[in-house]
Coordinates of C-alpha atoms in Angstrom, one line a residue:
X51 CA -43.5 12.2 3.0
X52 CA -44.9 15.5 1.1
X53 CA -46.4 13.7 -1.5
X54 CA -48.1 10.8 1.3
X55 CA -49.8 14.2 2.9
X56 CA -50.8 16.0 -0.5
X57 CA -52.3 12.2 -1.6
X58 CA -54.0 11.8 1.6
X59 CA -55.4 15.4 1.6
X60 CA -57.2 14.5 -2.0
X61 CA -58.3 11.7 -0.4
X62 CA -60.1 12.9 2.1
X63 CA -61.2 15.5 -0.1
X64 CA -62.7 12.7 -2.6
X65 CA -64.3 10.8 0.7
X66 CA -66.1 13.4 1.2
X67 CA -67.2 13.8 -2.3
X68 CA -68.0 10.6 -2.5
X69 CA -69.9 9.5 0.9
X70 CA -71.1 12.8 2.0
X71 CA -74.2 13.3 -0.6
X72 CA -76.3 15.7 1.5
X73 CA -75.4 19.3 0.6
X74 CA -75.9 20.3 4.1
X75 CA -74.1 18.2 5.9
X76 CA -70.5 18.6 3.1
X77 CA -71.5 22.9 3.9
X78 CA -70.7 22.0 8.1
X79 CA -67.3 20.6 7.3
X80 CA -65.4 23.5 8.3
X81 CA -61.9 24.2 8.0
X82 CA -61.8 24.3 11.7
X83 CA -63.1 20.3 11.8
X84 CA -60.4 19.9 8.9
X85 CA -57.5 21.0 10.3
X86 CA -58.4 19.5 13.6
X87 CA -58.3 15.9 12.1
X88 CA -54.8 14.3 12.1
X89 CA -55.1 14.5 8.2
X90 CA -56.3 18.2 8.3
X91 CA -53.5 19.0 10.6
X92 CA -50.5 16.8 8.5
X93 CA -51.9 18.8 5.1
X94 CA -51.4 22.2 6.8
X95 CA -47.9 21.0 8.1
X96 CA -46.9 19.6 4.4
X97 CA -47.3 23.0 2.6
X98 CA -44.1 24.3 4.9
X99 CA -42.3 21.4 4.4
X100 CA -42.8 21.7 0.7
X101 CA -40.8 24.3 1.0
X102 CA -37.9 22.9 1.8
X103 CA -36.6 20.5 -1.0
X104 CA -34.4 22.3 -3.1
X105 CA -35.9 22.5 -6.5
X106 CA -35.1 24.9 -9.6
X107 CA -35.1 29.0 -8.9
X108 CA -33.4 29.3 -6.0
X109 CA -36.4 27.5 -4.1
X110 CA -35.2 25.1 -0.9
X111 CA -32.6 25.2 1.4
X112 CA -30.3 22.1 -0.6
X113 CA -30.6 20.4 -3.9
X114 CA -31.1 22.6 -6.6
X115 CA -29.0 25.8 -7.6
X116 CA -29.1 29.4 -7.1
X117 CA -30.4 29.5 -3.5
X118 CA -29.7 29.5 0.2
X119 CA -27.2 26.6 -0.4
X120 CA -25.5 28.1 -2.7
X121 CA -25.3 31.4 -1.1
X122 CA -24.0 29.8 2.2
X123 CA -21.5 27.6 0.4
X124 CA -19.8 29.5 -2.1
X125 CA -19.0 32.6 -0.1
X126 CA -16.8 30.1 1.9
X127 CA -13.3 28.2 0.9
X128 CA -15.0 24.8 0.4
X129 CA -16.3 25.4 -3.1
X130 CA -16.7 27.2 -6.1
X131 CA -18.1 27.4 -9.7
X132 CA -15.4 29.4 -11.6
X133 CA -16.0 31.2 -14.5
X134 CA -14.4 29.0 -17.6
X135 CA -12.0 30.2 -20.1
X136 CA -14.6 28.7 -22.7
X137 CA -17.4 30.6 -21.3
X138 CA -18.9 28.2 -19.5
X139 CA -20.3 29.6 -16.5
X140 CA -21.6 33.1 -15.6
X141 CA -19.6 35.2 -13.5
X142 CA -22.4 35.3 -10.4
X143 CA -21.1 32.0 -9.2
X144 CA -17.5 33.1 -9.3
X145 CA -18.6 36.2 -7.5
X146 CA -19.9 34.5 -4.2
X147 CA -16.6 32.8 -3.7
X148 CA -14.4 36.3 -4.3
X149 CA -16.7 38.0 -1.8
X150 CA -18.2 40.6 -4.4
X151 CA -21.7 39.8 -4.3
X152 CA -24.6 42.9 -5.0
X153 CA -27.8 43.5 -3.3
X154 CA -29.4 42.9 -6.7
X155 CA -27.7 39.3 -7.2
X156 CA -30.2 36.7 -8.2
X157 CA -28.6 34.3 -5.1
X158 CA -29.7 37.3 -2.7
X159 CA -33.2 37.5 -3.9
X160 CA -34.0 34.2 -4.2
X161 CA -33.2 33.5 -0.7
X162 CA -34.6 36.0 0.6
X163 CA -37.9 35.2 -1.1
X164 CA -37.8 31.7 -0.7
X165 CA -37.6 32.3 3.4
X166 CA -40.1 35.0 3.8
X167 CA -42.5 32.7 1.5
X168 CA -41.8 30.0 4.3
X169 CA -42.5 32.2 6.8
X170 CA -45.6 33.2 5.4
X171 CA -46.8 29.4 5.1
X172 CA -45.5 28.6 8.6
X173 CA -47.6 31.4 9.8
X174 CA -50.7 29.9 7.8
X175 CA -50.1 26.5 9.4
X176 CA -50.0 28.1 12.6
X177 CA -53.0 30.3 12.3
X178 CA -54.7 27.0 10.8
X179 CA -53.7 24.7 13.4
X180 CA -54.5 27.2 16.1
X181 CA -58.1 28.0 14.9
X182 CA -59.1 24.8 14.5
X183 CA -57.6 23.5 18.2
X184 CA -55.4 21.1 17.0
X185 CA -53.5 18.9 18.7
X186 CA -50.5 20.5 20.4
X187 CA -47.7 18.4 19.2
X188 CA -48.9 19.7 15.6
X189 CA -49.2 23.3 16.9
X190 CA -45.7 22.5 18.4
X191 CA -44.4 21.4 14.7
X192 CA -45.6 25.0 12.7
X193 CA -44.1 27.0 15.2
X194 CA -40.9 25.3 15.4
X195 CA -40.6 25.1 11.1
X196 CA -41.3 28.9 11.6
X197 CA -38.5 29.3 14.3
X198 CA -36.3 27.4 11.7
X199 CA -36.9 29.7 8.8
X200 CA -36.2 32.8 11.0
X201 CA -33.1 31.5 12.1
X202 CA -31.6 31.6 8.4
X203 CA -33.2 34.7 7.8
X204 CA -30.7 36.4 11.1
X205 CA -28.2 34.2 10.2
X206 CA -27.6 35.5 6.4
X207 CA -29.4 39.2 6.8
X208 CA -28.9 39.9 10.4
X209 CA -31.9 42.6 10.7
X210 CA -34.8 41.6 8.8
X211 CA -38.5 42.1 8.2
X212 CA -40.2 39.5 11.6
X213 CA -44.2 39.1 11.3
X214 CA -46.4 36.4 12.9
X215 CA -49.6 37.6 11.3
X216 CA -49.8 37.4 7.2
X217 CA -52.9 40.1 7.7
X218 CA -50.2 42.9 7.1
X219 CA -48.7 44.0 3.6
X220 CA -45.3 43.9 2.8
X221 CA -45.0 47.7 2.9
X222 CA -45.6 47.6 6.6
X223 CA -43.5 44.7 7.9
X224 CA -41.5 46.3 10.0
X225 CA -37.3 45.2 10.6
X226 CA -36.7 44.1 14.0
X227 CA -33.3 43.4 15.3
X228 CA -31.3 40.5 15.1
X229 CA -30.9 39.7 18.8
X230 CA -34.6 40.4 19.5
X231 CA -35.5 38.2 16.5
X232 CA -33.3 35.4 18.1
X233 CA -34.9 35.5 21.8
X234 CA -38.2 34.9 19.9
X235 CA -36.8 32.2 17.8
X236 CA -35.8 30.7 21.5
X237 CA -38.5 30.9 23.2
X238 CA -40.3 29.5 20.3
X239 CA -38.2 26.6 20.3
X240 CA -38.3 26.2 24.4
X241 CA -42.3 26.4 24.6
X242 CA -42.4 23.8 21.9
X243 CA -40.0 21.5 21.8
X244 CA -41.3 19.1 24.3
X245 CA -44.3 18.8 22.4
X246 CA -43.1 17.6 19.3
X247 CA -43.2 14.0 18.8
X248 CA -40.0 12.0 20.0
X249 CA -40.3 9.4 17.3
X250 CA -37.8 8.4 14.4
X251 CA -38.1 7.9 11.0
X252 CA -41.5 6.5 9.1
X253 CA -43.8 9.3 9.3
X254 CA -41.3 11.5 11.1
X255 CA -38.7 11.1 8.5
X256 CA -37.6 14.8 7.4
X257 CA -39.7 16.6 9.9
X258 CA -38.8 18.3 13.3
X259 CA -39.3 16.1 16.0
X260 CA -37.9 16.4 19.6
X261 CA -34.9 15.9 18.7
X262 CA -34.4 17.9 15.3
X263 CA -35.8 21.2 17.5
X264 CA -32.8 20.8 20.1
X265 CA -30.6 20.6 17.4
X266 CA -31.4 23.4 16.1
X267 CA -31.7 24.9 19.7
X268 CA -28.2 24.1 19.9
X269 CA -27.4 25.6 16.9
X270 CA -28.9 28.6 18.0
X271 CA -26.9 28.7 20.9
X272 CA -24.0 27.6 19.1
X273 CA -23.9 30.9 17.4
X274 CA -25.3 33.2 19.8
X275 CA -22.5 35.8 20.5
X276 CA -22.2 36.6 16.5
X277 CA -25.9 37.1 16.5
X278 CA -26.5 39.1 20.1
X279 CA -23.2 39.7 21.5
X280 CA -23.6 37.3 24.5
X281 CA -22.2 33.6 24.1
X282 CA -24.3 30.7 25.4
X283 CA -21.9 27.9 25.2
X284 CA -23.8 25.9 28.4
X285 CA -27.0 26.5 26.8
X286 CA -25.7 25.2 23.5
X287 CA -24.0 22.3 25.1
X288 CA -27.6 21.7 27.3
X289 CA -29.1 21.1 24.2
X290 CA -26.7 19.0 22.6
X291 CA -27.0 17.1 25.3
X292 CA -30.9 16.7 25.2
X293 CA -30.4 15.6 21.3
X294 CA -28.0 12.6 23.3
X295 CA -31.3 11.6 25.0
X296 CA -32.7 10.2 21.9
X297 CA -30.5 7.3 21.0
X298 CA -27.9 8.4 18.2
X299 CA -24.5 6.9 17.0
X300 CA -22.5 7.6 14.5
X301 CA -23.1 5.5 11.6
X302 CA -20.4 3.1 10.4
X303 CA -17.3 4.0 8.5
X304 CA -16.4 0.3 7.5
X305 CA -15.1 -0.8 4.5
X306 CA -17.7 -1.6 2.0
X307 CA -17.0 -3.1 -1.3
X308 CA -20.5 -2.6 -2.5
X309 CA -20.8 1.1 -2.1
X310 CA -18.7 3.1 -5.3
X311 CA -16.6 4.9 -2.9
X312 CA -16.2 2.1 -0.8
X313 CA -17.1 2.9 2.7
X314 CA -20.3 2.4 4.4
X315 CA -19.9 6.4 6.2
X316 CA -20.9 7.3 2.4
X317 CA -24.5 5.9 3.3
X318 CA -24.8 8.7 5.1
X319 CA -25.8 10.8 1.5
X320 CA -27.3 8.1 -0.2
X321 CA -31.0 7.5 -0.3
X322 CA -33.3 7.4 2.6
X323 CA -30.5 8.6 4.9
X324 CA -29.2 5.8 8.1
X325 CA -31.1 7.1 11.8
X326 CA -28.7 5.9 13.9
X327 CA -26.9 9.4 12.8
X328 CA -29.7 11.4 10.7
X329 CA -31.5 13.9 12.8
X330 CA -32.9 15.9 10.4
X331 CA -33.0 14.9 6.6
X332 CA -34.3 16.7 3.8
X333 CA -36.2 14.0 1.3
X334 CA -35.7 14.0 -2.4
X335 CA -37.0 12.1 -5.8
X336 CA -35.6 14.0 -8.4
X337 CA -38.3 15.0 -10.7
X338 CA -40.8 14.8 -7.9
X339 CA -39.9 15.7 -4.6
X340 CA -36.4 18.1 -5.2
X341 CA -33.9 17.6 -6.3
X342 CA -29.8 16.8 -5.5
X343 CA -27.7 17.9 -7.8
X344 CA -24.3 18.3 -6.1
X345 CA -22.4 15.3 -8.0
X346 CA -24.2 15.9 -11.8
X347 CA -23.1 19.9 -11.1
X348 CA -19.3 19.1 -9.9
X349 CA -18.6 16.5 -12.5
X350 CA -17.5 16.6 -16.4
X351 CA -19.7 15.8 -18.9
X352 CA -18.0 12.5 -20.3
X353 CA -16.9 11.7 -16.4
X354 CA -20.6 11.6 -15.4
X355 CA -21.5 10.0 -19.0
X356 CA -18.8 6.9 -18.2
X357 CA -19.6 7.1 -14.5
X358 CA -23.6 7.1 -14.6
X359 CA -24.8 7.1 -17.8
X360 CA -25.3 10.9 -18.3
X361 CA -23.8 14.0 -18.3
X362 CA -22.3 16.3 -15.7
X363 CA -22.7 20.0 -16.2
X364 CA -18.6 20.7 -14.9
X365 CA -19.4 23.5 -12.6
X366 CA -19.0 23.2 -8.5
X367 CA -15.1 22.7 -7.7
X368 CA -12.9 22.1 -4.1
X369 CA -10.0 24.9 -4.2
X370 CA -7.1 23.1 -3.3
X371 CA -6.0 24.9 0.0
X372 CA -9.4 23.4 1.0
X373 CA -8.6 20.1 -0.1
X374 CA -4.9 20.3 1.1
X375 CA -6.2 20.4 4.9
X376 CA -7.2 16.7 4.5
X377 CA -4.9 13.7 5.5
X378 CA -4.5 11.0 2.9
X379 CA -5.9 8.3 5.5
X380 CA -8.9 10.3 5.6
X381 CA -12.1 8.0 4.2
X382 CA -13.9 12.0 3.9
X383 CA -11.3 12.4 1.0
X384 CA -12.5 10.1 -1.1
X385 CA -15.6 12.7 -1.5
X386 CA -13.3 14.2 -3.7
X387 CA -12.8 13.2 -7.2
X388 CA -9.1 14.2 -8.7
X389 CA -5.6 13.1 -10.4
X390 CA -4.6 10.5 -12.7
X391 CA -6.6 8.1 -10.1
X392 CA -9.2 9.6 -8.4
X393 CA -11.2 7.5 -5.5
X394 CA -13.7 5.7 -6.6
X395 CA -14.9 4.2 -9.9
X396 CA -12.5 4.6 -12.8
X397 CA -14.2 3.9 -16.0
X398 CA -12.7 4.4 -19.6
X399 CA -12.7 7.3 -20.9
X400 CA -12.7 9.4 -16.7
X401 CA -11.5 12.4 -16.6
X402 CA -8.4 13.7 -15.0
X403 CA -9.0 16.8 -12.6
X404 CA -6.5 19.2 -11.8
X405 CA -6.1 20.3 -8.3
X406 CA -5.1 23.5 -9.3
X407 CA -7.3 26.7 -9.9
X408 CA -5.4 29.6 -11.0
X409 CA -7.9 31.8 -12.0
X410 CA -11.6 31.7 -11.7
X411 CA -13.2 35.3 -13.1
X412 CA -11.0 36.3 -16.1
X413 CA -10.3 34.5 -18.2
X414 CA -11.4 31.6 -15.8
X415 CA -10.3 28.4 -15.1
X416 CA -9.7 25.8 -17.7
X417 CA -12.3 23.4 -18.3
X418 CA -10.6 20.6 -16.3
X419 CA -9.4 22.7 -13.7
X420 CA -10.2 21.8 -9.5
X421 CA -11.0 18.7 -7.7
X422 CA -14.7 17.8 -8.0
X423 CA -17.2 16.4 -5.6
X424 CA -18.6 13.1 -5.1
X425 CA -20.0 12.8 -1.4
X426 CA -23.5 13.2 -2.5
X427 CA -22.9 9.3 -5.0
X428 CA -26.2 10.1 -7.3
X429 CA -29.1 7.7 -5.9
X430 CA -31.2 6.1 -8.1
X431 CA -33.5 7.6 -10.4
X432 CA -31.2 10.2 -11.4
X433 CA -30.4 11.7 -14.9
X434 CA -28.6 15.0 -16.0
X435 CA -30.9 17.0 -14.1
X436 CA -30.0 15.8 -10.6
X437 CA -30.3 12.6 -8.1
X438 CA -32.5 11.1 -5.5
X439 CA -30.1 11.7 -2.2
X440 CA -31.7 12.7 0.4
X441 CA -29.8 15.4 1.8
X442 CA -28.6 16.0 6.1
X443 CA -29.7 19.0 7.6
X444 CA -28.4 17.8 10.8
X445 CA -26.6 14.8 11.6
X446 CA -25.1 13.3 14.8
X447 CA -21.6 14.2 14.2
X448 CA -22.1 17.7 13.9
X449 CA -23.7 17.8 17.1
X450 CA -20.7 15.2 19.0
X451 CA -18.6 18.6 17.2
X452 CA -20.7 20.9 18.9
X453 CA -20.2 19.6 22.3
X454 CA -16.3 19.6 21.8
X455 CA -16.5 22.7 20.7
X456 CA -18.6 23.7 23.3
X457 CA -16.3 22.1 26.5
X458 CA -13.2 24.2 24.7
X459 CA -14.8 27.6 25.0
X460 CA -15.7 26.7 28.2
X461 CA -12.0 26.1 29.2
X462 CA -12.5 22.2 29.9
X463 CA -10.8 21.0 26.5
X464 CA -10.3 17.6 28.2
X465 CA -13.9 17.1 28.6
X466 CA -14.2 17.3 24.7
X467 CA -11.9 15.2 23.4
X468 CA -13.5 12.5 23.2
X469 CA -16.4 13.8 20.7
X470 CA -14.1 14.6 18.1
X471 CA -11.8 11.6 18.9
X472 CA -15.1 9.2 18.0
X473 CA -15.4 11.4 14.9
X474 CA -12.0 11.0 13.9
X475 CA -11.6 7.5 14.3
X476 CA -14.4 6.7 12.3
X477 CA -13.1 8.3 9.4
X478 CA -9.9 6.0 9.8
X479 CA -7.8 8.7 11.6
X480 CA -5.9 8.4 15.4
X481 CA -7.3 10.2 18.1
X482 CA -5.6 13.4 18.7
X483 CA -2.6 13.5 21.0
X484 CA -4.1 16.3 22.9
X485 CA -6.6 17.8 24.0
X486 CA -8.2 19.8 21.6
X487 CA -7.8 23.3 20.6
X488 CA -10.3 25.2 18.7
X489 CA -8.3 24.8 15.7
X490 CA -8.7 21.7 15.8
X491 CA -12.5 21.5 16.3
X492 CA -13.0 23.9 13.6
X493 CA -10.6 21.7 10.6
X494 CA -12.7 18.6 12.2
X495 CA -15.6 20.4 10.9
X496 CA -14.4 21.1 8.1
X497 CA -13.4 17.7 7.5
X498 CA -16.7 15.8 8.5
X499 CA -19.8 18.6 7.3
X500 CA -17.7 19.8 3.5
X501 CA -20.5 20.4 1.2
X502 CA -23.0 20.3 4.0
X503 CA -24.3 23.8 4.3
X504 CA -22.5 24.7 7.6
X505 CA -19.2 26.3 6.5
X506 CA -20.4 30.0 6.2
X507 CA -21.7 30.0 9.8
X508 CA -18.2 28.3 11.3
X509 CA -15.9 30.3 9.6
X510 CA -17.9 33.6 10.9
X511 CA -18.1 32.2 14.2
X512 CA -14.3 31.0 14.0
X513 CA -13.1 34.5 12.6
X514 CA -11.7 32.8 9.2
X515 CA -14.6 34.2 7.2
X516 CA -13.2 37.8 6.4
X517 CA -9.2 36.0 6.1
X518 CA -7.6 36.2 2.3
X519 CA -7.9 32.7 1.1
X520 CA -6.4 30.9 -1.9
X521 CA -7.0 33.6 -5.1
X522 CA -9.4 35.7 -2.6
X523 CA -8.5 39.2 -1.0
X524 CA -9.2 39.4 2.9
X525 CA -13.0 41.4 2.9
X526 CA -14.2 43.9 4.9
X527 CA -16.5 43.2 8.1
X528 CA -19.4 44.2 6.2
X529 CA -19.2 41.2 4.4
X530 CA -19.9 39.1 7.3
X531 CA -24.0 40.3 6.3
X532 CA -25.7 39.6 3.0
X533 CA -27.0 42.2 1.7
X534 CA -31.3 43.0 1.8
X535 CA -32.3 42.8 -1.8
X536 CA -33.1 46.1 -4.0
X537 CA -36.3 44.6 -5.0
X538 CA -37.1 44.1 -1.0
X539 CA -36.3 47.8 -0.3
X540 CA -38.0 49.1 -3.5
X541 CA -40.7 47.0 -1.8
X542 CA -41.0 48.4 2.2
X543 CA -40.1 51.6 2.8
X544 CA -39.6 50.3 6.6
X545 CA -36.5 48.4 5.8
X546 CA -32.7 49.9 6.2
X547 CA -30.0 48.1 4.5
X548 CA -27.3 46.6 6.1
X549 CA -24.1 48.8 6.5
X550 CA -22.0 49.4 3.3
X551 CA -24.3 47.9 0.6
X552 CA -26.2 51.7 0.0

């Protein structure tokens, strides 16, 4: 979709070159006519979502390494790249996961940059847009990207630098609060929402239409008492609710002999993602458009060579109190590659994965050491350097979760069993025997989002984050906040850092 705006901003570009001779008349196209046309408009639009694929430096939100993925996933219990008794493996990734990252970590700064340049370019589109008196839906778009980029700024910083207008220098952003920063992001989202387009898939395919900006209204909500003190489980529910309006299903968990790990469900984090369920999908081609590199990085180097034809870097592994939470019956386990005969494809010459994980720091783990990750099945063209799977941002699941989750805070338990029954049962478990409890939404999320992005933000909202877990000490409440970056506070004299990191 990126690469069909940047091609058709050239064009136009070269049709005017080519048909518009007269000096005078190529001087009156202004940017104002530009970014009014529909191709003006989608160009200013495509340098924010450019943003967004995960590529190499920490850039993107999934796909690549060393950014707000990582960040967000190893400091939880689902994964970790531990430290190898070889050497293999510096000691940052290992760090995340023990819960002793720095403000000077290169997984702090990179987010952090990567979002505050995406705020800066969602602010461009806006001021673009706006100028030129484009059409409202597009208007709608930039401002709801922009709410998007704020959110996982308060969500991983809590106070942070907020500007609408790039005419300021970094020296003079000043830090607004967390829950001031959210009512904004709100009534961002509100004002605009209905605006966006309510279409699925073609052109739409990886932006925010109606239905991605409830979602992420919901998600909002979902998590408003950690980020202002004041839950909004009706609100969040509301939302949910709206996302209903717009026709999604879970996608099928049937058998499927033709997919490697034998289960339609796994089509799900394949290439060009199924919309019954997708909401909001983040579009890869490795070597082009991102990158997904979630299987390549998990996997040994002869597993991937006798699995796909090229080598695995053996880094990302599942600590095994993690993957001890899953039944057996579970189709979501056969994400997990492990044992003498580990789901999926078995070629000569696999590799057998411990569970176990006795050490990750010092000395490390042993090269073979922890289950390793599959979910993401690479996707044509791949090579060592990563796969084509498109990647979920937000799926229909999560938000059937959310609604469960949602009628259990509200004391009406009964009301949200079925949500996480439909969720189970596709996955090839019973419904529960009861109604749920929020112990059993939050292992259901577990279960159906692993390796998704969302495990940081349920464990804080679930109180689990700060618990001892496996080879990790309980933390300190601090920890619940990244850290602003040194090179951001060398940078603004404005900005305070967050409690306990001076």
């Amino acid at each position: 979709m990126i690469n069909k705006l940047i091609s058709l901003c050239f064009a136009v570009v070269l049709l005017q070159g080519c048909t518009k001779l007269d000096e005078n008349i190529y001087d009156k196209y202004t940017s104002e006519d530009f970014y009014n046309s529909k191709e003006g408009s989608d160009v200013a639009l495509a340098a924010v979502y450019a943003q967004i694929p995960g590529n190499w430096d920490g850039v993107g939100y999934a796909g690549a390494d060393r950014g707000w993925y990582d960040l967000n996933s190893m400091s939880t219990d689902e994964q970790v790249i531990p430290h190898r008794n070889t050497g293999d493996w510096e000691l940052d990734f290992a760090r995340l996961y023990l819960r002793q990252w720095l403000p000077t970590d290169g997984f702090i700064n990179n987010t952090w940059n990567w979002l505050y340049k995406s705020v800066f370019n969602a602010n461009l589109a806006v001021a673009q847009l706006e100028t030129a008196n484009a059409d409202p839906s597009k208007i709608a778009e930039a401002k709801v990207l922009r709410a998007f980029f704020y959110y996982l700024l308060i969500d991983d910083f809590g106070d942070v630098p907020f500007f609408t207008d790039n005419n300021v220098t970094v020296d003079k952003i000043p830090q607004e609060k967390r829950a001031v920063i959210f009512d904004f992001i709100v009534k961002e989202i509100n004002e605009n929402v209905e605006l966006l387009s309510s279409a699925k898939g073609g052109v739409y395919y990886g932006r925010f239409n109606k239905w991605a900006g409830y979602a992420l209204l919901a998600k909002l909500y979902l998590n408003a008492e950690v980020y202002t003190g004041t839950p909004r489980w009706q609100e969040c529910l509301d939302a949910c609710n709206k996302v209903s309006e717009g026709g999604f299903s879970l996608h099928s968990g049937a058998a499927d002999n033709s997919h490697p790990l034998g289960y339609k469900y796994f089509e799900l984090f394949g290439d060009v993602l199924p919309d019954d369920e997708t909401i909001l999908a983040i579009y890869t081609r490795v070597d082009v458009v991102g990158r997904n590199i979630f299987t390549v990085r998990s996997l040994g180097g002869s597993d991937a060579s006798a699995l796909f034809g090229y080598s695995g870097w053996n880094g990302s592994v599942v600590p095994k109190d993690f993957l001890d939470k899953f039944n057996d019956n579970d189709i979501r386990k056969r994400q997990f590659r492990y044992g003498a005969s580990p789901f999926g494809p078995r070629p000569a010459g696999f590799t057998i994965y411990s569970v176990e994980l006795n050490n990750i720091d010092n000395p490390g783990a042993n090269p073979n050491d922890g289950a390793r990750s599959q979910k993401f099945f690479p996707a044509a063209p791949a090579n060592s350097g990563g796969a084509s799977n498109d990647f979920p941002i937000y799926r229909y699941a999560d938000i059937l979760l959310m609604k469960a989750e949602c009628h259990v805070r509200m004391n009406n338990a009964g009301a949200g069993k079925p949500f996480v029954d439909e969720v189970r049962q596709r996955a090839g478990l019973q419904a529960l025997s009861a109604a749920p409890t929020l112990e059993d939404i939050y292992n259901e999320r577990g279960f159906e989002l692993a390796w998704e992005g969302h495990r940081r933000q349920d464990m804080i909202r679930f109180g689990t984050f700060l618990l001892p877990r496996g080879l990790v000490k309980a933390a300190q409440s601090y920890r619940l906040l990244f850290p602003i970056p040194t090179a951001a506070l060398n940078a603004n004299p404005l900005l305070t850092q967050n409690p306990e990191y001076n």
